[in-house]
Amino acid sequence: MSDTSPLRRLHRVQELDLNLDRLRDEEGNISPELRDARAEQERLNNELEDTEITLEGVEKNIRRTELDLASLRDQTDRAREEQEKNAFDARAQSQYGSRIQMLSERADELEEDLAPLREQQQALMARAADLRGQHRALRPSLGALEEQDETRVQGLRDQGEADRQERAQLAGDLDARTIREYDMIRRAKKGLGVVEIKAGRCSGCNVNLPVNVQQKAAQGKLPPVKCPSCGRFLIRLDLA
């Protein structure tokens, strides 16, 4: 069987596919420094988002409390005006006085409630500003690492370009049905669609092959002979 036989060419296609698989796998092997930088960016983003959500809630509480406080002050002022106009006896003075005192006490309570809310607001604003600063400080180093990784990935893709071209040429010269079946088998069988017969066994699943299967596979003709156990295409590479 010559090296230009269809099955030999299909086996070469698989060698190219395996190398391209390796290069694609390497694309995902980012450096620990980039992985850590991305994780730090995500942590900062998440913490900043949580801080801003909490800050928004605190600011809503502040606005609501300030509105309630303003309303109470307006009610207190109106009560004092009505007291001056309408309270002509001790009983009316007492009634207005009780209402004014109640409104004033409630206003004092709201003032007390506002103090810790404003402190929390200031602390959250400072935390958000600090996180944004950390994010800005991370940007240059992360950008440099991302650029280095893009260069690395592009280098891997450049390495595979010759293999992709050779594969396309070989596949184009082979029977389209055989190529489709090979691709299906390879996807289903962990990247191996064509396996060598070694010592009378299928090197894909290690099953002992019948003699007639070995003899037929040794002819190297299409359609390829399949292993009766794993269904991969069989090839004899020890025959010159």
PDB file of C-alpha atoms in Angstrom:
ATOM      1  CA  MET A   1       0.000   0.000   0.000  1.00  0.00           C
ATOM      2  CA  SER A   2       1.567   3.301  -1.046  1.00  0.00           C
ATOM      3  CA  ASP A   3       1.538   6.438   1.048  1.00  0.00           C
ATOM      4  CA  THR A   4      -0.786   8.045  -1.489  1.00  0.00           C
ATOM      5  CA  SER A   5      -3.586   5.528  -0.957  1.00  0.00           C
ATOM      6  CA  PRO A   6      -6.923   7.044   0.168  1.00  0.00           C
ATOM      7  CA  LEU A   7      -6.765   5.431   3.600  1.00  0.00           C
ATOM      8  CA  ARG A   8      -3.238   6.694   4.150  1.00  0.00           C
ATOM      9  CA  ARG A   9      -4.393  10.160   3.201  1.00  0.00           C
ATOM     10  CA  LEU A  10      -7.313   9.847   5.605  1.00  0.00           C
ATOM     11  CA  HIS A  11      -4.890   8.823   8.337  1.00  0.00           C
ATOM     12  CA  ARG A  12      -2.840  11.935   7.549  1.00  0.00           C
ATOM     13  CA  VAL A  13      -6.023  14.000   7.850  1.00  0.00           C
ATOM     14  CA  GLN A  14      -6.432  12.610  11.339  1.00  0.00           C
ATOM     15  CA  GLU A  15      -2.847  13.479  12.266  1.00  0.00           C
ATOM     16  CA  LEU A  16      -3.548  17.046  11.196  1.00  0.00           C
ATOM     17  CA  ASP A  17      -6.857  17.079  13.076  1.00  0.00           C
ATOM     18  CA  LEU A  18      -5.178  15.882  16.260  1.00  0.00           C
ATOM     19  CA  ASN A  19      -2.536  18.573  15.993  1.00  0.00           C
ATOM     20  CA  LEU A  20      -5.224  21.207  15.406  1.00  0.00           C
ATOM     21  CA  ASP A  21      -7.097  19.858  18.433  1.00  0.00           C
ATOM     22  CA  ARG A  22      -3.942  20.251  20.497  1.00  0.00           C
ATOM     23  CA  LEU A  23      -3.471  23.824  19.330  1.00  0.00           C
ATOM     24  CA  ARG A  24      -7.104  24.671  20.151  1.00  0.00           C
ATOM     25  CA  ASP A  25      -6.677  23.167  23.609  1.00  0.00           C
ATOM     26  CA  GLU A  26      -3.565  25.260  24.126  1.00  0.00           C
ATOM     27  CA  GLU A  27      -5.547  28.392  23.285  1.00  0.00           C
ATOM     28  CA  GLY A  28      -7.478  27.871  26.499  1.00  0.00           C
ATOM     29  CA  ASN A  29      -4.336  27.522  28.619  1.00  0.00           C
ATOM     30  CA  ILE A  30      -4.120  31.116  29.769  1.00  0.00           C
ATOM     31  CA  SER A  31      -1.316  32.180  32.098  1.00  0.00           C
ATOM     32  CA  PRO A  32      -1.865  32.140  35.887  1.00  0.00           C
ATOM     33  CA  GLU A  33      -1.211  35.896  35.910  1.00  0.00           C
ATOM     34  CA  LEU A  34      -4.009  36.567  33.414  1.00  0.00           C
ATOM     35  CA  ARG A  35      -6.345  34.164  35.198  1.00  0.00           C
ATOM     36  CA  ASP A  36      -5.704  35.937  38.517  1.00  0.00           C
ATOM     37  CA  ALA A  37      -6.129  39.385  36.937  1.00  0.00           C
ATOM     38  CA  ARG A  38      -9.443  38.396  35.370  1.00  0.00           C
ATOM     39  CA  ALA A  39     -10.617  36.940  38.676  1.00  0.00           C
ATOM     40  CA  GLU A  40      -9.634  40.150  40.471  1.00  0.00           C
ATOM     41  CA  GLN A  41     -11.492  42.237  37.891  1.00  0.00           C
ATOM     42  CA  GLU A  42     -14.596  40.096  38.333  1.00  0.00           C
ATOM     43  CA  ARG A  43     -14.323  40.374  42.128  1.00  0.00           C
ATOM     44  CA  LEU A  44     -14.045  44.160  41.919  1.00  0.00           C
ATOM     45  CA  ASN A  45     -16.975  44.366  39.497  1.00  0.00           C
ATOM     46  CA  ASN A  46     -19.163  42.199  41.718  1.00  0.00           C
ATOM     47  CA  GLU A  47     -18.235  44.049  44.901  1.00  0.00           C
ATOM     48  CA  LEU A  48     -18.754  47.425  43.231  1.00  0.00           C
ATOM     49  CA  GLU A  49     -22.150  46.333  41.934  1.00  0.00           C
ATOM     50  CA  ASP A  50     -23.172  45.104  45.395  1.00  0.00           C
ATOM     51  CA  THR A  51     -21.912  48.323  46.987  1.00  0.00           C
ATOM     52  CA  GLU A  52     -23.807  50.507  44.504  1.00  0.00           C
ATOM     53  CA  ILE A  53     -27.003  48.512  44.992  1.00  0.00           C
ATOM     54  CA  THR A  54     -26.697  48.889  48.772  1.00  0.00           C
ATOM     55  CA  LEU A  55     -25.903  52.595  48.376  1.00  0.00           C
ATOM     56  CA  GLU A  56     -28.959  53.080  46.190  1.00  0.00           C
ATOM     57  CA  GLY A  57     -31.135  51.493  48.879  1.00  0.00           C
ATOM     58  CA  VAL A  58     -29.625  53.672  51.613  1.00  0.00           C
ATOM     59  CA  GLU A  59     -30.106  56.829  49.518  1.00  0.00           C
ATOM     60  CA  LYS A  60     -33.747  55.902  48.923  1.00  0.00           C
ATOM     61  CA  ASN A  61     -34.202  55.553  52.686  1.00  0.00           C
ATOM     62  CA  ILE A  62     -32.533  58.923  53.213  1.00  0.00           C
ATOM     63  CA  ARG A  63     -34.763  60.627  50.646  1.00  0.00           C
ATOM     64  CA  ARG A  64     -37.876  59.020  52.113  1.00  0.00           C
ATOM     65  CA  THR A  65     -36.873  59.980  55.659  1.00  0.00           C
ATOM     66  CA  GLU A  66     -36.031  63.552  54.600  1.00  0.00           C
ATOM     67  CA  LEU A  67     -39.437  63.878  52.916  1.00  0.00           C
ATOM     68  CA  ASP A  68     -41.156  62.554  56.042  1.00  0.00           C
ATOM     69  CA  LEU A  69     -39.108  64.940  58.174  1.00  0.00           C
ATOM     70  CA  ALA A  70     -39.965  67.909  55.938  1.00  0.00           C
ATOM     71  CA  SER A  71     -43.644  66.960  56.114  1.00  0.00           C
ATOM     72  CA  LEU A  72     -43.497  66.784  59.919  1.00  0.00           C
ATOM     73  CA  ARG A  73     -41.846  70.183  60.114  1.00  0.00           C
ATOM     74  CA  ASP A  74     -44.519  71.660  57.864  1.00  0.00           C
ATOM     75  CA  GLN A  75     -47.209  70.089  60.055  1.00  0.00           C
ATOM     76  CA  THR A  76     -45.519  71.470  63.173  1.00  0.00           C
ATOM     77  CA  ASP A  77     -45.313  74.985  61.703  1.00  0.00           C
ATOM     78  CA  ARG A  78     -48.972  74.858  60.675  1.00  0.00           C
ATOM     79  CA  ALA A  79     -49.950  73.599  64.132  1.00  0.00           C
ATOM     80  CA  ARG A  80     -48.123  76.523  65.752  1.00  0.00           C
ATOM     81  CA  GLU A  81     -49.817  78.982  63.393  1.00  0.00           C
ATOM     82  CA  GLU A  82     -53.221  77.462  64.168  1.00  0.00           C
ATOM     83  CA  GLN A  83     -52.419  77.571  67.886  1.00  0.00           C
ATOM     84  CA  GLU A  84     -51.736  81.286  67.698  1.00  0.00           C
ATOM     85  CA  LYS A  85     -54.901  81.924  65.715  1.00  0.00           C
ATOM     86  CA  ASN A  86     -57.380  79.560  67.295  1.00  0.00           C
ATOM     87  CA  ALA A  87     -56.254  78.586  70.789  1.00  0.00           C
ATOM     88  CA  PHE A  88     -58.244  81.042  72.941  1.00  0.00           C
ATOM     89  CA  ASP A  89     -58.461  78.953  76.089  1.00  0.00           C
ATOM     90  CA  ALA A  90     -56.287  76.632  78.143  1.00  0.00           C
ATOM     91  CA  ARG A  91     -57.901  73.485  76.772  1.00  0.00           C
ATOM     92  CA  ALA A  92     -57.240  74.463  73.148  1.00  0.00           C
ATOM     93  CA  GLN A  93     -53.712  75.519  74.059  1.00  0.00           C
ATOM     94  CA  SER A  94     -53.162  72.113  75.660  1.00  0.00           C
ATOM     95  CA  GLN A  95     -54.523  70.245  72.662  1.00  0.00           C
ATOM     96  CA  TYR A  96     -52.346  72.168  70.216  1.00  0.00           C
ATOM     97  CA  GLY A  97     -49.412  71.849  72.561  1.00  0.00           C
ATOM     98  CA  SER A  98     -49.803  68.050  72.701  1.00  0.00           C
ATOM     99  CA  ARG A  99     -49.982  67.827  68.914  1.00  0.00           C
ATOM    100  CA  ILE A 100     -46.952  70.076  68.455  1.00  0.00           C
ATOM    101  CA  GLN A 101     -44.989  68.032  70.997  1.00  0.00           C
ATOM    102  CA  MET A 102     -45.947  64.751  69.291  1.00  0.00           C
ATOM    103  CA  LEU A 103     -44.901  66.096  65.878  1.00  0.00           C
ATOM    104  CA  SER A 104     -41.656  67.480  67.291  1.00  0.00           C
ATOM    105  CA  GLU A 105     -40.781  64.206  69.008  1.00  0.00           C
ATOM    106  CA  ARG A 106     -41.436  62.273  65.806  1.00  0.00           C
ATOM    107  CA  ALA A 107     -39.257  64.767  63.901  1.00  0.00           C
ATOM    108  CA  ASP A 108     -36.479  64.271  66.451  1.00  0.00           C
ATOM    109  CA  GLU A 109     -36.732  60.508  65.954  1.00  0.00           C
ATOM    110  CA  LEU A 110     -36.376  60.929  62.202  1.00  0.00           C
ATOM    111  CA  GLU A 111     -33.375  63.206  62.712  1.00  0.00           C
ATOM    112  CA  GLU A 112     -31.811  60.457  64.810  1.00  0.00           C
ATOM    113  CA  ASP A 113     -32.623  57.908  62.097  1.00  0.00           C
ATOM    114  CA  LEU A 114     -30.966  60.068  59.442  1.00  0.00           C
ATOM    115  CA  ALA A 115     -27.604  60.293  61.201  1.00  0.00           C
ATOM    116  CA  PRO A 116     -26.588  56.602  60.832  1.00  0.00           C
ATOM    117  CA  LEU A 117     -28.067  56.492  57.332  1.00  0.00           C
ATOM    118  CA  ARG A 118     -25.895  59.417  56.260  1.00  0.00           C
ATOM    119  CA  GLU A 119     -22.862  57.805  57.868  1.00  0.00           C
ATOM    120  CA  GLN A 120     -23.600  54.603  56.000  1.00  0.00           C
ATOM    121  CA  GLN A 121     -24.051  56.597  52.788  1.00  0.00           C
ATOM    122  CA  GLN A 122     -20.651  58.245  53.201  1.00  0.00           C
ATOM    123  CA  ALA A 123     -18.978  54.919  53.964  1.00  0.00           C
ATOM    124  CA  LEU A 124     -20.545  53.276  50.914  1.00  0.00           C
ATOM    125  CA  MET A 125     -19.623  56.189  48.664  1.00  0.00           C
ATOM    126  CA  ALA A 126     -16.034  55.968  49.897  1.00  0.00           C
ATOM    127  CA  ARG A 127     -16.009  52.205  49.336  1.00  0.00           C
ATOM    128  CA  ALA A 128     -17.400  52.582  45.817  1.00  0.00           C
ATOM    129  CA  ALA A 129     -14.769  55.226  45.017  1.00  0.00           C
ATOM    130  CA  ASP A 130     -12.027  52.946  46.365  1.00  0.00           C
ATOM    131  CA  LEU A 131     -13.249  50.014  44.274  1.00  0.00           C
ATOM    132  CA  ARG A 132     -13.360  52.172  41.148  1.00  0.00           C
ATOM    133  CA  GLY A 133      -9.813  53.260  41.899  1.00  0.00           C
ATOM    134  CA  GLN A 134      -8.684  49.648  42.245  1.00  0.00           C
ATOM    135  CA  HIS A 135     -10.443  48.832  38.991  1.00  0.00           C
ATOM    136  CA  ARG A 136      -8.671  51.694  37.200  1.00  0.00           C
ATOM    137  CA  ALA A 137      -5.333  50.645  38.671  1.00  0.00           C
ATOM    138  CA  LEU A 138      -5.854  47.070  37.449  1.00  0.00           C
ATOM    139  CA  ARG A 139      -6.720  48.107  33.906  1.00  0.00           C
ATOM    140  CA  PRO A 140      -3.188  48.694  32.511  1.00  0.00           C
ATOM    141  CA  SER A 141      -1.729  45.402  33.769  1.00  0.00           C
ATOM    142  CA  LEU A 142      -4.823  43.452  32.734  1.00  0.00           C
ATOM    143  CA  GLY A 143      -4.774  45.092  29.318  1.00  0.00           C
ATOM    144  CA  ALA A 144      -1.119  44.177  28.847  1.00  0.00           C
ATOM    145  CA  LEU A 145      -1.805  40.577  29.876  1.00  0.00           C
ATOM    146  CA  GLU A 146      -4.798  40.363  27.530  1.00  0.00           C
ATOM    147  CA  GLU A 147      -2.672  41.706  24.687  1.00  0.00           C
ATOM    148  CA  GLN A 148       0.053  39.148  25.417  1.00  0.00           C
ATOM    149  CA  ASP A 149      -2.538  36.393  25.431  1.00  0.00           C
ATOM    150  CA  GLU A 150      -4.037  37.560  22.136  1.00  0.00           C
ATOM    151  CA  THR A 151      -0.541  37.413  20.638  1.00  0.00           C
ATOM    152  CA  ARG A 152      -0.071  33.919  22.053  1.00  0.00           C
ATOM    153  CA  VAL A 153      -3.409  32.707  20.661  1.00  0.00           C
ATOM    154  CA  GLN A 154      -2.726  34.266  17.278  1.00  0.00           C
ATOM    155  CA  GLY A 155       0.636  32.509  17.219  1.00  0.00           C
ATOM    156  CA  LEU A 156      -1.059  29.180  17.858  1.00  0.00           C
ATOM    157  CA  ARG A 157      -3.564  29.859  15.096  1.00  0.00           C
ATOM    158  CA  ASP A 158      -0.748  30.798  12.743  1.00  0.00           C
ATOM    159  CA  GLN A 159       0.949  27.505  13.602  1.00  0.00           C
ATOM    160  CA  GLY A 160      -2.174  25.639  12.580  1.00  0.00           C
ATOM    161  CA  GLU A 161      -2.718  27.474   9.296  1.00  0.00           C
ATOM    162  CA  ALA A 162      -0.468  25.169   7.268  1.00  0.00           C
ATOM    163  CA  ASP A 163      -2.180  22.139   8.792  1.00  0.00           C
ATOM    164  CA  ARG A 164      -5.617  23.540   7.972  1.00  0.00           C
ATOM    165  CA  GLN A 165      -4.614  24.119   4.378  1.00  0.00           C
ATOM    166  CA  GLU A 166      -3.103  20.655   4.014  1.00  0.00           C
ATOM    167  CA  ARG A 167      -6.169  19.087   5.633  1.00  0.00           C
ATOM    168  CA  ALA A 168      -8.513  20.944   3.286  1.00  0.00           C
ATOM    169  CA  GLN A 169      -6.545  19.742   0.275  1.00  0.00           C
ATOM    170  CA  LEU A 170      -6.436  16.123   1.448  1.00  0.00           C
ATOM    171  CA  ALA A 171     -10.105  16.074   2.423  1.00  0.00           C
ATOM    172  CA  GLY A 172     -11.021  17.591  -0.913  1.00  0.00           C
ATOM    173  CA  ASP A 173      -9.312  14.731  -2.712  1.00  0.00           C
ATOM    174  CA  LEU A 174     -11.139  12.074  -0.669  1.00  0.00           C
ATOM    175  CA  ASP A 175     -14.650  10.721  -1.006  1.00  0.00           C
ATOM    176  CA  ALA A 176     -17.026  13.169   0.693  1.00  0.00           C
ATOM    177  CA  ARG A 177     -19.059  10.380   2.274  1.00  0.00           C
ATOM    178  CA  THR A 178     -15.949   8.813   3.789  1.00  0.00           C
ATOM    179  CA  ILE A 179     -14.862  12.176   5.208  1.00  0.00           C
ATOM    180  CA  ARG A 180     -18.312  12.776   6.743  1.00  0.00           C
ATOM    181  CA  GLU A 181     -18.324   9.342   8.342  1.00  0.00           C
ATOM    182  CA  TYR A 182     -14.769   9.809   9.600  1.00  0.00           C
ATOM    183  CA  ASP A 183     -15.744  13.143  11.183  1.00  0.00           C
ATOM    184  CA  MET A 184     -18.763  11.541  12.888  1.00  0.00           C
ATOM    185  CA  ILE A 185     -16.679   8.666  14.250  1.00  0.00           C
ATOM    186  CA  ARG A 186     -13.946  11.012  15.448  1.00  0.00           C
ATOM    187  CA  ARG A 187     -16.417  13.195  17.338  1.00  0.00           C
ATOM    188  CA  ALA A 188     -17.951  10.132  18.972  1.00  0.00           C
ATOM    189  CA  LYS A 189     -14.655   8.368  19.739  1.00  0.00           C
ATOM    190  CA  LYS A 190     -12.513  10.925  21.543  1.00  0.00           C
ATOM    191  CA  GLY A 191     -10.810  12.301  18.460  1.00  0.00           C
ATOM    192  CA  LEU A 192      -9.859   9.015  16.789  1.00  0.00           C
ATOM    193  CA  GLY A 193     -11.695   7.967  13.646  1.00  0.00           C
ATOM    194  CA  VAL A 194      -8.865   5.936  12.125  1.00  0.00           C
ATOM    195  CA  VAL A 195      -6.845   3.481  14.247  1.00  0.00           C
ATOM    196  CA  GLU A 196      -3.943   1.206  13.492  1.00  0.00           C
ATOM    197  CA  ILE A 197      -3.999  -2.558  13.673  1.00  0.00           C
ATOM    198  CA  LYS A 198      -1.238  -3.632  16.049  1.00  0.00           C
ATOM    199  CA  ALA A 199      -0.390  -7.274  16.777  1.00  0.00           C
ATOM    200  CA  GLY A 200      -3.776  -8.287  15.413  1.00  0.00           C
ATOM    201  CA  ARG A 201      -5.654  -5.904  17.708  1.00  0.00           C
ATOM    202  CA  CYS A 202      -7.544  -2.684  17.225  1.00  0.00           C
ATOM    203  CA  SER A 203      -5.420   0.014  18.838  1.00  0.00           C
ATOM    204  CA  GLY A 204      -8.580   2.000  19.551  1.00  0.00           C
ATOM    205  CA  CYS A 205     -10.395  -0.504  21.763  1.00  0.00           C
ATOM    206  CA  ASN A 206      -7.778  -3.316  22.040  1.00  0.00           C
ATOM    207  CA  VAL A 207     -10.153  -5.994  20.786  1.00  0.00           C
ATOM    208  CA  ASN A 208      -8.601  -8.985  19.002  1.00  0.00           C
ATOM    209  CA  LEU A 209      -9.554  -8.683  15.323  1.00  0.00           C
ATOM    210  CA  PRO A 210     -10.616 -11.662  13.150  1.00  0.00           C
ATOM    211  CA  VAL A 211      -8.055 -12.603  10.502  1.00  0.00           C
ATOM    212  CA  ASN A 212     -10.396 -11.815   7.631  1.00  0.00           C
ATOM    213  CA  VAL A 213     -10.961  -8.293   9.015  1.00  0.00           C
ATOM    214  CA  GLN A 214      -7.201  -7.784   9.274  1.00  0.00           C
ATOM    215  CA  GLN A 215      -6.643  -9.014   5.739  1.00  0.00           C
ATOM    216  CA  LYS A 216      -9.355  -6.827   4.292  1.00  0.00           C
ATOM    217  CA  ALA A 217      -8.117  -3.774   6.193  1.00  0.00           C
ATOM    218  CA  ALA A 218      -4.587  -4.434   4.944  1.00  0.00           C
ATOM    219  CA  GLN A 219      -5.782  -3.840   1.391  1.00  0.00           C
ATOM    220  CA  GLY A 220      -6.356  -0.163   2.272  1.00  0.00           C
ATOM    221  CA  LYS A 221      -9.323   0.229  -0.008  1.00  0.00           C
ATOM    222  CA  LEU A 222     -12.438   2.352   0.317  1.00  0.00           C
ATOM    223  CA  PRO A 223     -14.856   2.135   1.924  1.00  0.00           C
ATOM    224  CA  PRO A 224     -12.597   1.620   4.947  1.00  0.00           C
ATOM    225  CA  VAL A 225     -12.944  -1.511   7.067  1.00  0.00           C
ATOM    226  CA  LYS A 226     -14.384  -0.833  10.515  1.00  0.00           C
ATOM    227  CA  CYS A 227     -13.496  -2.429  13.813  1.00  0.00           C
ATOM    228  CA  PRO A 228     -16.420  -4.732  14.680  1.00  0.00           C
ATOM    229  CA  SER A 229     -16.164  -3.604  18.299  1.00  0.00           C
ATOM    230  CA  CYS A 230     -15.660   0.184  18.364  1.00  0.00           C
ATOM    231  CA  GLY A 231     -16.642   1.082  14.782  1.00  0.00           C
ATOM    232  CA  ARG A 232     -13.474   3.019  13.974  1.00  0.00           C
ATOM    233  CA  PHE A 233     -11.810   2.780  10.581  1.00  0.00           C
ATOM    234  CA  LEU A 234      -8.903   0.313  10.564  1.00  0.00           C
ATOM    235  CA  ILE A 235      -5.517   0.776   8.873  1.00  0.00           C
ATOM    236  CA  ARG A 236      -2.291  -1.241   8.632  1.00  0.00           C
ATOM    237  CA  LEU A 237       0.652   1.159   8.804  1.00  0.00           C
ATOM    238  CA  ASP A 238       3.328  -1.559   9.072  1.00  0.00           C
ATOM    239  CA  LEU A 239       2.902  -2.419   5.395  1.00  0.00           C
ATOM    240  CA  ALA A 240       5.136  -0.512   3.026  1.00  0.00           C
TER     241      ALA A 240
END
